[in-house]
Amino acid sequence: MLDSLQFSASLCSLHLSPLTLPPHPSMFILLGIPGMQDQHIWIAIPFCSMYIVALVGSGTILYIIMTDKALHKPMYLFLCLLSVTDLVLCSTTLPQMLTVFWPRSHIISYHGCLTQMFFVHAVFATESAILLAMAFDCYVTICCPLHYTSILSGKIGLTCVIRGLFFVFPFVILIERLPFCGHHIIPHIYCEHMGIAKLACASIKPSSIYGLMVTISITGMVVVLIATSYFLILQAVLCLSSKDAQFCAFSTCGTHICVILAFYIPACFSFFTHHFGHQVPPQVHIIPANLYLLVPPILNPLDYGINTKQIHLRIFDFFGGRE
């Protein structure tokens, strides 16, 4: 399969000289996981299962919050927005991955690839901001409960979305400015910024520098602020006299931190491998790059949803038929 795709790609490039090649190819070829093409059909099974679980979990949380007016508060609206981003993040990539794995349709159009790239990075930036907003929400709830309604509002959620679009839109402009000279085989399962840029036959230094700046600003700044929020929360919890309250707070913060790490560690590994991990085997790079698209949409409904008492009760009422 790999040889035939490479042959067809080289055949296309032979028919066109560099002077007659269009600046952008009409399509790209996604190889999947290089070196593991024979296992694609088996790899697709857990991916498909995880996708279904993510859809059911996020969809259930979203339905419950939207239909219960008592949950229309900043905390639950952030959770609602998180569920939406989880659904968009996995739905933008998983159907395309499954077509690569099962029907083995490796072709994606140029504009389809750019659209997928845009949504992957924009939703990642948006979700990172939402996780920060939820950490801040938790801090205000515990440390400044009297000012909760005055500090938090729906405008924070809108700011998270605008922030994601603002950071990622230049990626599209940078890719549009690059010539590709017939190179259109992407050794990946989905389209991402540096994976596309590396196919260009011109300098990709602006794309590389901007991508690195965005990665550091999104992950670095947000991780520091989230860590600060939870440090202040834990500091306030230690002042509580009730051991049960302390245990509950530590348990909640602990699960939140685990979910956040499951989101950031694979994403950072994937992003920085593009820039510095030239000796990293492709499969070692690609598998973690898929984890941050799949694991958080599964864990977020369990952590932020089921562990929240009001939603926990509504889920039992919903599935128990007590609407």
Coordinates of C-alpha atoms in Angstrom, one line a residue, residues 60 63-64 313-323:
T60 CA -25.2 13.4 27.5
Y63 CA -28.1 17.7 26.7
I64 CA -28.5 17.7 30.5
L313 CA -28.1 13.3 40.0
R314 CA -29.6 14.5 36.7
I315 CA -27.8 11.7 34.8
F316 CA -29.4 9.1 37.2
D317 CA -32.8 10.8 36.8
F318 CA -32.4 10.8 33.0
F319 CA -31.5 7.2 32.6
G320 CA -33.9 6.2 35.4
G321 CA -36.8 7.7 33.5
R322 CA -37.6 10.3 36.1
E323 CA -37.7 13.3 33.8

